[in-house]
Amino acid sequence: MAGPMDGVRVVELGVWVAAPAAGGILADWGADVVKIEPPTGDPGRTFARMLGVQGDLNPPFEMDNRSKRGVVLDLTTDADRAVRATCCMTPTCS
């Protein structure tokens, strides 16, 4: 989707609500947002359970993380920090 952020890559390290919501808006505006989660996952993934939602749906998490690509990295390791640098500098994040 073209927009004012078209061509801009955002590497998001945020969890819970504020940063993921901002990343969702930037993605709406056309940015290529790559969400990096720790191996334990974004705690925001627990919203549905906290709200009593049954099943696989998690509307609050899904809304804040729409239109993003995601990768799980353990940034305490040199190898995964190198992958993070790749996410920042190249078209692919792998």
Short mmCIF file of C-alpha atoms in Angstrom, two decimals, residues 22-60:
data_model
loop_
_atom_site.label_atom_id
_atom_site.label_comp_id
_atom_site.label_asym_id
_atom_site.label_seq_id
_atom_site.Cartn_x
_atom_site.Cartn_y
_atom_site.Cartn_z
CA ALA A 22 2.41 3.16 16.45
CA GLY A 23 3.99 0.52 14.19
CA GLY A 24 0.51 -0.44 12.97
CA ILE A 25 -0.20 3.16 11.99
CA LEU A 26 3.16 3.43 10.19
CA ALA A 27 2.29 0.23 8.30
CA ASP A 28 -1.09 1.75 7.41
CA TRP A 29 0.84 4.68 5.96
CA GLY A 30 2.94 2.34 3.78
CA ALA A 31 6.01 1.60 5.91
CA ASP A 32 7.56 -1.87 5.80
CA VAL A 33 7.30 -2.76 9.51
CA VAL A 34 9.29 -5.72 10.82
CA LYS A 35 8.29 -6.71 14.36
CA ILE A 36 11.04 -8.44 16.33
CA GLU A 37 9.75 -10.52 19.22
CA PRO A 38 11.78 -12.31 21.89
CA PRO A 39 11.56 -16.11 22.07
CA THR A 40 9.01 -15.72 24.87
CA GLY A 41 6.79 -13.64 22.57
CA ASP A 42 5.17 -10.24 22.96
CA PRO A 43 3.26 -10.16 26.27
CA GLY A 44 0.45 -8.52 24.30
CA ARG A 45 -0.31 -11.98 22.95
CA THR A 46 -2.00 -12.63 26.32
CA PHE A 47 -4.64 -9.88 25.86
CA ALA A 48 -7.32 -12.30 24.65
CA ARG A 49 -6.86 -14.55 27.66
CA MET A 50 -6.94 -11.54 30.02
CA LEU A 51 -10.21 -10.43 28.40
CA GLY A 52 -11.75 -13.90 28.55
CA VAL A 53 -11.76 -14.45 24.77
CA GLN A 54 -11.89 -18.12 23.85
CA GLY A 55 -10.26 -19.65 20.77
CA ASP A 56 -7.54 -18.39 18.48
CA LEU A 57 -8.73 -14.79 18.14
CA ASN A 58 -6.87 -11.96 19.85
CA PRO A 59 -8.40 -8.74 18.48
CA PRO A 60 -6.28 -6.24 20.49
#
